[in-house]
Each structure stands twice: as C-alpha cells, then as structure tokens.
PDB file of C-alpha atoms in Angstrom:
ATOM      1  CA  UNK E   4      18.343-162.244-171.000  1.00 61.00           C
ATOM      2  CA  UNK E   5      21.713-162.781-169.444  1.00 69.00           C
ATOM      3  CA  UNK E   6      22.908-162.593-165.883  1.00 69.00           C
ATOM      4  CA  UNK E   7      26.469-161.983-164.883  1.00 67.00           C
ATOM      5  CA  UNK E   8      28.279-161.943-161.547  1.00 73.00           C
ATOM      6  CA  UNK E   9      30.513-158.903-161.950  1.00 76.00           C
ATOM      7  CA  UNK E  10      33.765-158.823-159.960  1.00 87.00           C
ATOM      8  CA  UNK E  11      35.847-155.758-160.643  1.00 92.00           C
ATOM      9  CA  UNK E  12      38.290-153.430-158.962  1.00 96.00           C
ATOM     10  CA  UNK E  13      38.375-149.726-159.690  1.00 96.00           C
ATOM     11  CA  UNK E  14      40.678-146.776-159.163  1.00 97.00           C
ATOM     12  CA  UNK E  15      40.039-143.134-160.016  1.00 97.00           C
ATOM     13  CA  UNK E  16      43.002-141.528-161.761  1.00 98.00           C
ATOM     14  CA  UNK E  17      44.302-138.041-162.378  1.00 97.00           C
ATOM     15  CA  UNK E  18      44.598-136.990-166.023  1.00 97.00           C
ATOM     16  CA  UNK E  19      48.406-137.449-165.842  1.00 97.00           C
ATOM     17  CA  UNK E  20      48.175-140.996-164.458  1.00 97.00           C
ATOM     18  CA  UNK E  21      45.411-141.807-166.976  1.00 98.00           C
ATOM     19  CA  UNK E  22      47.798-140.728-169.758  1.00 97.00           C
ATOM     20  CA  UNK E  23      50.566-142.966-168.323  1.00 97.00           C
ATOM     21  CA  UNK E  24      48.258-146.025-168.296  1.00 98.00           C
ATOM     22  CA  UNK E  25      47.073-145.152-171.793  1.00 97.00           C
ATOM     23  CA  UNK E  26      50.624-144.928-173.096  1.00 97.00           C
ATOM     24  CA  UNK E  27      51.746-148.126-171.304  1.00 97.00           C
ATOM     25  CA  UNK E  28      48.847-150.468-172.097  1.00 97.00           C
ATOM     26  CA  UNK E  29      46.646-148.908-174.764  1.00 97.00           C
ATOM     27  CA  UNK E  30      48.965-146.984-177.106  1.00 92.00           C
ATOM     28  CA  UNK E  31      47.807-148.881-180.199  1.00 91.00           C
ATOM     29  CA  UNK E  32      44.113-149.045-179.194  1.00 93.00           C
ATOM     30  CA  UNK E  33      41.222-146.849-180.258  1.00 94.00           C
ATOM     31  CA  UNK E  34      38.513-146.105-177.695  1.00 95.00           C
ATOM     32  CA  UNK E  35      34.912-147.032-178.306  1.00 95.00           C
ATOM     33  CA  UNK E  36      32.077-144.838-177.093  1.00 96.00           C
ATOM     34  CA  UNK E  37      29.232-145.939-174.883  1.00 95.00           C
ATOM     35  CA  UNK E  38      26.542-143.796-173.309  1.00 96.00           C
ATOM     36  CA  UNK E  39      24.812-144.842-170.089  1.00 96.00           C
ATOM     37  CA  UNK E  40      21.362-143.396-169.436  1.00 97.00           C
ATOM     38  CA  UNK E  41      20.751-143.705-165.704  1.00 96.00           C
ATOM     39  CA  UNK E  42      17.288-144.477-164.397  1.00 96.00           C
ATOM     40  CA  UNK E  43      15.927-144.046-160.873  1.00 95.00           C
ATOM     41  CA  UNK E  44      13.004-142.555-158.993  1.00 94.00           C
ATOM     42  CA  UNK E  45      13.041-138.888-157.963  1.00 89.00           C
ATOM     43  CA  UNK E  46      13.822-140.106-154.413  1.00 89.00           C
ATOM     44  CA  UNK E  47      16.622-142.451-155.615  1.00 91.00           C
ATOM     45  CA  UNK E  48      14.929-145.646-154.422  1.00 95.00           C
ATOM     46  CA  UNK E  49      17.217-147.870-156.500  1.00 95.00           C
ATOM     47  CA  UNK E  50      20.334-146.137-155.202  1.00 91.00           C
ATOM     48  CA  UNK E  51      19.075-146.546-151.634  1.00 92.00           C
ATOM     49  CA  UNK E  52      18.866-150.316-152.303  1.00 94.00           C
ATOM     50  CA  UNK E  53      22.483-150.213-153.591  1.00 92.00           C
ATOM     51  CA  UNK E  54      21.123-150.989-157.043  1.00 94.00           C
ATOM     52  CA  UNK E  55      21.443-149.232-160.382  1.00 94.00           C
ATOM     53  CA  UNK E  56      19.401-149.314-163.592  1.00 96.00           C
ATOM     54  CA  UNK E  57      20.659-148.045-166.919  1.00 96.00           C
ATOM     55  CA  UNK E  58      20.227-148.283-170.651  1.00 97.00           C
ATOM     56  CA  UNK E  59      23.594-148.455-172.398  1.00 95.00           C
ATOM     57  CA  UNK E  60      23.868-147.319-175.992  1.00 95.00           C
ATOM     58  CA  UNK E  61      26.794-148.843-177.864  1.00 92.00           C
ATOM     59  CA  UNK E  62      27.142-149.489-181.600  1.00 89.00           C
ATOM     60  CA  UNK E  63      23.465-148.644-182.202  1.00 89.00           C
ATOM     61  CA  UNK E  64      22.311-151.260-179.662  1.00 94.00           C
ATOM     62  CA  UNK E  65      20.370-150.621-176.470  1.00 96.00           C
ATOM     63  CA  UNK E  66      20.991-152.800-173.442  1.00 96.00           C
ATOM     64  CA  UNK E  67      19.120-152.411-170.165  1.00 96.00           C
ATOM     65  CA  UNK E  68      21.065-153.517-167.091  1.00 95.00           C
ATOM     66  CA  UNK E  69      19.977-153.729-163.479  1.00 95.00           C
ATOM     67  CA  UNK E  70      22.832-154.204-160.999  1.00 93.00           C
ATOM     68  CA  UNK E  71      21.993-155.472-157.517  1.00 93.00           C
ATOM     69  CA  UNK E  72      24.228-156.501-154.607  1.00 89.00           C
ATOM     70  CA  UNK E  73      25.456-160.110-154.604  1.00 84.00           C
ATOM     71  CA  UNK E  74      27.462-162.142-152.069  1.00 84.00           C
ATOM     72  CA  UNK E  75      30.595-161.200-154.035  1.00 80.00           C
ATOM     73  CA  UNK E  76      30.415-158.226-156.377  1.00 77.00           C
ATOM     74  CA  UNK E  77      27.190-157.405-158.184  1.00 83.00           C
ATOM     75  CA  UNK E  78      24.588-159.454-160.006  1.00 90.00           C
ATOM     76  CA  UNK E  79      23.706-157.964-163.378  1.00 91.00           C
ATOM     77  CA  UNK E  80      20.464-158.570-165.255  1.00 94.00           C
ATOM     78  CA  UNK E  81      21.006-157.670-168.926  1.00 94.00           C
ATOM     79  CA  UNK E  82      18.419-157.390-171.709  1.00 95.00           C
ATOM     80  CA  UNK E  83      18.524-155.943-175.190  1.00 95.00           C
ATOM     81  CA  UNK E  84      15.689-153.401-175.480  1.00 94.00           C
ATOM     82  CA  UNK E  85      14.175-151.264-178.213  1.00 90.00           C
ATOM     83  CA  UNK E  86      13.623-148.157-176.057  1.00 83.00           C
ATOM     84  CA  UNK E  87      15.691-145.277-177.450  1.00 88.00           C
ATOM     85  CA  UNK E  88      16.559-143.404-174.259  1.00 94.00           C
ATOM     86  CA  UNK E  89      16.206-139.681-173.710  1.00 94.00           C
ATOM     87  CA  UNK E  90      16.749-137.713-170.504  1.00 93.00           C
ATOM     88  CA  UNK E  91      13.395-137.080-168.842  1.00 94.00           C
ATOM     89  CA  UNK E  92      11.652-140.144-170.277  1.00 94.00           C
ATOM     90  CA  UNK E  93       9.432-142.033-167.835  1.00 95.00           C
ATOM     91  CA  UNK E  94       9.993-145.795-167.846  1.00 95.00           C
ATOM     92  CA  UNK E  95       6.798-147.704-167.079  1.00 94.00           C
ATOM     93  CA  UNK E  96       7.141-150.837-164.941  1.00 95.00           C
ATOM     94  CA  UNK E  97       5.195-152.941-167.446  1.00 93.00           C
ATOM     95  CA  UNK E  98       7.770-152.065-170.131  1.00 94.00           C
ATOM     96  CA  UNK E  99      10.620-153.539-168.062  1.00 95.00           C
ATOM     97  CA  UNK E 100      11.893-157.080-168.660  1.00 95.00           C
ATOM     98  CA  UNK E 101      10.109-159.416-166.237  1.00 95.00           C
ATOM     99  CA  UNK E 102      13.033-160.186-163.893  1.00 95.00           C
ATOM    100  CA  UNK E 103      13.993-156.504-163.657  1.00 96.00           C
ATOM    101  CA  UNK E 104      10.350-155.501-163.097  1.00 95.00           C
ATOM    102  CA  UNK E 105      10.005-158.020-160.237  1.00 96.00           C
ATOM    103  CA  UNK E 106      13.085-156.632-158.468  1.00 95.00           C
ATOM    104  CA  UNK E 107      12.055-153.003-159.036  1.00 96.00           C
ATOM    105  CA  UNK E 108       8.568-153.660-157.686  1.00 96.00           C
ATOM    106  CA  UNK E 109      10.000-155.543-154.684  1.00 96.00           C
ATOM    107  CA  UNK E 110      11.663-152.231-153.769  1.00 97.00           C
ATOM    108  CA  UNK E 111       8.217-150.599-153.654  1.00 96.00           C
ATOM    109  CA  UNK E 112       8.653-148.646-156.886  1.00 96.00           C
ATOM    110  CA  UNK E 113       5.296-147.902-158.470  1.00 91.00           C
ATOM    111  CA  UNK E 114       4.481-147.375-162.128  1.00 89.00           C
ATOM    112  CA  UNK E 115       5.462-143.933-163.509  1.00 90.00           C
ATOM    113  CA  UNK E 116       8.188-143.412-160.866  1.00 95.00           C
ATOM    114  CA  UNK E 117      11.232-144.459-162.907  1.00 97.00           C
ATOM    115  CA  UNK E 118      12.725-141.652-164.970  1.00 96.00           C
ATOM    116  CA  UNK E 119      15.849-141.311-167.112  1.00 95.00           C
ATOM    117  CA  UNK E 120      17.754-138.750-165.044  1.00 92.00           C
ATOM    118  CA  UNK E 121      20.676-138.104-167.383  1.00 92.00           C
ATOM    119  CA  UNK E 122      23.494-139.555-169.454  1.00 95.00           C
ATOM    120  CA  UNK E 123      27.156-140.349-168.911  1.00 95.00           C
ATOM    121  CA  UNK E 124      29.381-140.695-172.000  1.00 96.00           C
ATOM    122  CA  UNK E 125      32.442-142.938-171.733  1.00 97.00           C
ATOM    123  CA  UNK E 126      35.370-143.337-174.108  1.00 97.00           C
ATOM    124  CA  UNK E 127      36.557-146.840-173.177  1.00 97.00           C
ATOM    125  CA  UNK E 128      39.797-148.687-173.889  1.00 98.00           C
ATOM    126  CA  UNK E 129      40.130-152.416-173.180  1.00 97.00           C
ATOM    127  CA  UNK E 130      43.022-154.865-173.166  1.00 97.00           C
ATOM    128  CA  UNK E 131      44.031-158.202-171.694  1.00 96.00           C
ATOM    129  CA  UNK E 132      46.261-157.963-168.621  1.00 96.00           C
ATOM    130  CA  UNK E 133      47.384-161.171-166.869  1.00 95.00           C
ATOM    131  CA  UNK E 134      44.424-163.054-168.379  1.00 95.00           C
ATOM    132  CA  UNK E 135      41.899-160.533-167.060  1.00 96.00           C
ATOM    133  CA  UNK E 136      40.176-157.493-168.602  1.00 97.00           C
ATOM    134  CA  UNK E 137      41.885-154.146-168.005  1.00 98.00           C
ATOM    135  CA  UNK E 138      39.706-151.122-168.817  1.00 98.00           C
ATOM    136  CA  UNK E 139      40.595-147.443-169.013  1.00 98.00           C
ATOM    137  CA  UNK E 140      37.672-144.994-169.043  1.00 98.00           C
ATOM    138  CA  UNK E 141      37.298-141.288-169.639  1.00 98.00           C
ATOM    139  CA  UNK E 142      33.758-140.313-168.616  1.00 97.00           C
ATOM    140  CA  UNK E 143      31.941-137.046-169.308  1.00 95.00           C
ATOM    141  CA  UNK E 144      28.743-136.102-167.494  1.00 93.00           C
ATOM    142  CA  UNK E 145      27.195-132.677-167.158  1.00 91.00           C
ATOM    143  CA  UNK E 146      30.297-130.397-167.106  1.00 92.00           C
ATOM    144  CA  UNK E 147      32.579-132.939-165.383  1.00 94.00           C
ATOM    145  CA  UNK E 148      35.262-135.336-166.651  1.00 96.00           C
ATOM    146  CA  UNK E 149      36.726-138.213-164.678  1.00 95.00           C
ATOM    147  CA  UNK E 150      39.270-140.927-165.387  1.00 98.00           C
ATOM    148  CA  UNK E 151      39.022-144.470-164.089  1.00 98.00           C
ATOM    149  CA  UNK E 152      40.891-147.753-164.237  1.00 98.00           C
ATOM    150  CA  UNK E 153      38.798-150.931-163.984  1.00 97.00           C
ATOM    151  CA  UNK E 154      40.025-154.489-163.647  1.00 97.00           C
ATOM    152  CA  UNK E 155      37.380-157.151-164.309  1.00 95.00           C
ATOM    153  CA  UNK E 156      38.277-160.562-162.904  1.00 95.00           C
ATOM    154  CA  UNK E 157      36.881-164.039-162.472  1.00 92.00           C
ATOM    155  CA  UNK E 158      38.306-164.727-158.988  1.00 93.00           C
ATOM    156  CA  UNK E 159      38.172-162.082-156.258  1.00 94.00           C
ATOM    157  CA  UNK E 160      41.331-162.962-154.285  1.00 95.00           C
ATOM    158  CA  UNK E 161      43.625-163.589-157.272  1.00 96.00           C
ATOM    159  CA  UNK E 162      42.217-160.542-159.044  1.00 95.00           C
ATOM    160  CA  UNK E 163      42.821-158.310-156.043  1.00 95.00           C
ATOM    161  CA  UNK E 164      46.477-159.430-155.872  1.00 96.00           C
ATOM    162  CA  UNK E 165      46.961-158.692-159.573  1.00 97.00           C
ATOM    163  CA  UNK E 166      45.272-155.303-159.226  1.00 97.00           C
ATOM    164  CA  UNK E 167      47.381-154.261-156.241  1.00 97.00           C
ATOM    165  CA  UNK E 168      50.520-155.344-158.090  1.00 96.00           C
ATOM    166  CA  UNK E 169      49.500-153.235-161.092  1.00 97.00           C
ATOM    167  CA  UNK E 170      48.835-150.185-158.926  1.00 97.00           C
ATOM    168  CA  UNK E 171      52.206-150.600-157.203  1.00 97.00           C
ATOM    169  CA  UNK E 172      53.923-150.394-160.607  1.00 95.00           C
ATOM    170  CA  UNK E 173      52.443-146.881-160.916  1.00 96.00           C
ATOM    171  CA  UNK E 174      53.052-145.949-157.255  1.00 96.00           C
ATOM    172  CA  UNK E 175      49.322-145.812-156.530  1.00 96.00           C
ATOM    173  CA  UNK E 176      47.594-146.775-153.317  1.00 95.00           C
ATOM    174  CA  UNK E 177      44.244-148.464-153.882  1.00 94.00           C
ATOM    175  CA  UNK E 178      41.352-146.217-152.939  1.00 94.00           C
ATOM    176  CA  UNK E 179      37.936-147.681-153.689  1.00 90.00           C
ATOM    177  CA  UNK E 180      35.897-145.025-155.530  1.00 93.00           C
ATOM    178  CA  UNK E 181      32.164-144.710-155.790  1.00 89.00           C
ATOM    179  CA  UNK E 182      30.949-146.365-158.978  1.00 87.00           C
ATOM    180  CA  UNK E 183      30.007-144.313-162.041  1.00 90.00           C
ATOM    181  CA  UNK E 184      26.309-144.162-161.255  1.00 87.00           C
ATOM    182  CA  UNK E 185      27.010-142.963-157.695  1.00 87.00           C
ATOM    183  CA  UNK E 186      29.426-140.314-158.957  1.00 91.00           C
ATOM    184  CA  UNK E 187      26.873-139.275-161.591  1.00 89.00           C
ATOM    185  CA  UNK E 188      24.046-138.881-159.059  1.00 85.00           C
ATOM    186  CA  UNK E 189      26.272-137.214-156.439  1.00 87.00           C
ATOM    187  CA  UNK E 190      27.366-134.626-158.998  1.00 89.00           C
ATOM    188  CA  UNK E 191      23.794-134.184-160.274  1.00 84.00           C
ATOM    189  CA  UNK E 192      22.683-133.453-156.688  1.00 82.00           C
ATOM    190  CA  UNK E 193      25.481-130.854-156.332  1.00 87.00           C
ATOM    191  CA  UNK E 194      24.548-128.965-159.487  1.00 85.00           C
ATOM    192  CA  UNK E 195      20.782-129.204-158.840  1.00 81.00           C
ATOM    193  CA  UNK E 196      21.106-127.353-155.504  1.00 74.00           C
TER     194      UNK E 196
END
C-alpha cells in the first residue's frame, strides 16, 4: 500500500491547443495507454463525499486508488489488486484493501453497493517541465473525447506560479475543470437520461 498527497493543476484544452502543447513539449514522445474503471454506488455516495474510487489498468497491472480530500490537494490510497475490472461488476466491501474499506464504510456504504460504472481510456504523454511533471491527456469515454493538461507539483505555491507562467505562454487563462471522474459521471448522467 502506498499513500500520496497529490498536488496538481489542470486545464482543459481544445484539440488545436492540445496539438500545440504536443508539438512543443512531447514531439518525440509516445503516449502510453491507461484505462480507469470508475467505481461508486448507484446514488454516487463517494462523489458526494468528494471522493473517487477506481481501478487503473496499465501495462497489465491493476491498481486500485481511492482519492479523498486533504488539507492541500487529495490524499490517495493505492494498492495493487488482482481484480480484473469489467463494467457492471459489483465490488464487495470485504474485497477492498483494509484502509480503503474503512473509509468507504465510514461513508455509510454497505456491502454490494459499489459497482464499476464504466471506463475512461486515456492516451497519456509525460515530460519534465521546470523540475515538475507535465502531463498531456487525451481521454475517451462513452462517445466523448476531451483533452487535458496536468501539472503535478511538490509545492502548491511554486507550482501554481509555474503553471500560470506556462499557460501565459499559450495565451490561456486558467480555468479549473472538473476532474476526470466528475466529467465521466456528469456525462454518464447526461446520456442515461
């Protein structure tokens, strides 16, 4: 098990601006593919607690991550798991890693309530930018595609200055987007109506 205090800044991009970032910073890079299988209750109890649970498939590995609010950023609880995810699967509380199970149950989530609600496929590019991690994502979910810039940092204030400076180079004003899981569930709600 690993925990991580995640501090990152994000910006949604148009396809044209995505291509400009790709050409400027990632021209010689090949994307890697990761698929996030998002898990929640039918009533979105985790989302309502500003938390998110997923199983990420990357390079034939399966990592379960629970993200919960922290004083700064998010606290992540990460565990390698053997569960091969499939949309519609029920995740039983007793199959969760202990620390994740304790948090889930503290939210009042009973056994048999957690379900894999769908998958989001991301083609991700990564590079070092000013000693921080710059990430460019193209994500596909249902019939939608979106483009996102992420900047993962170790210090909030210094990272924010670097991120704003980067956006200024591309004449972008920082607009904080919903995170991927929120966008995924918002779109799922739209198409389920």
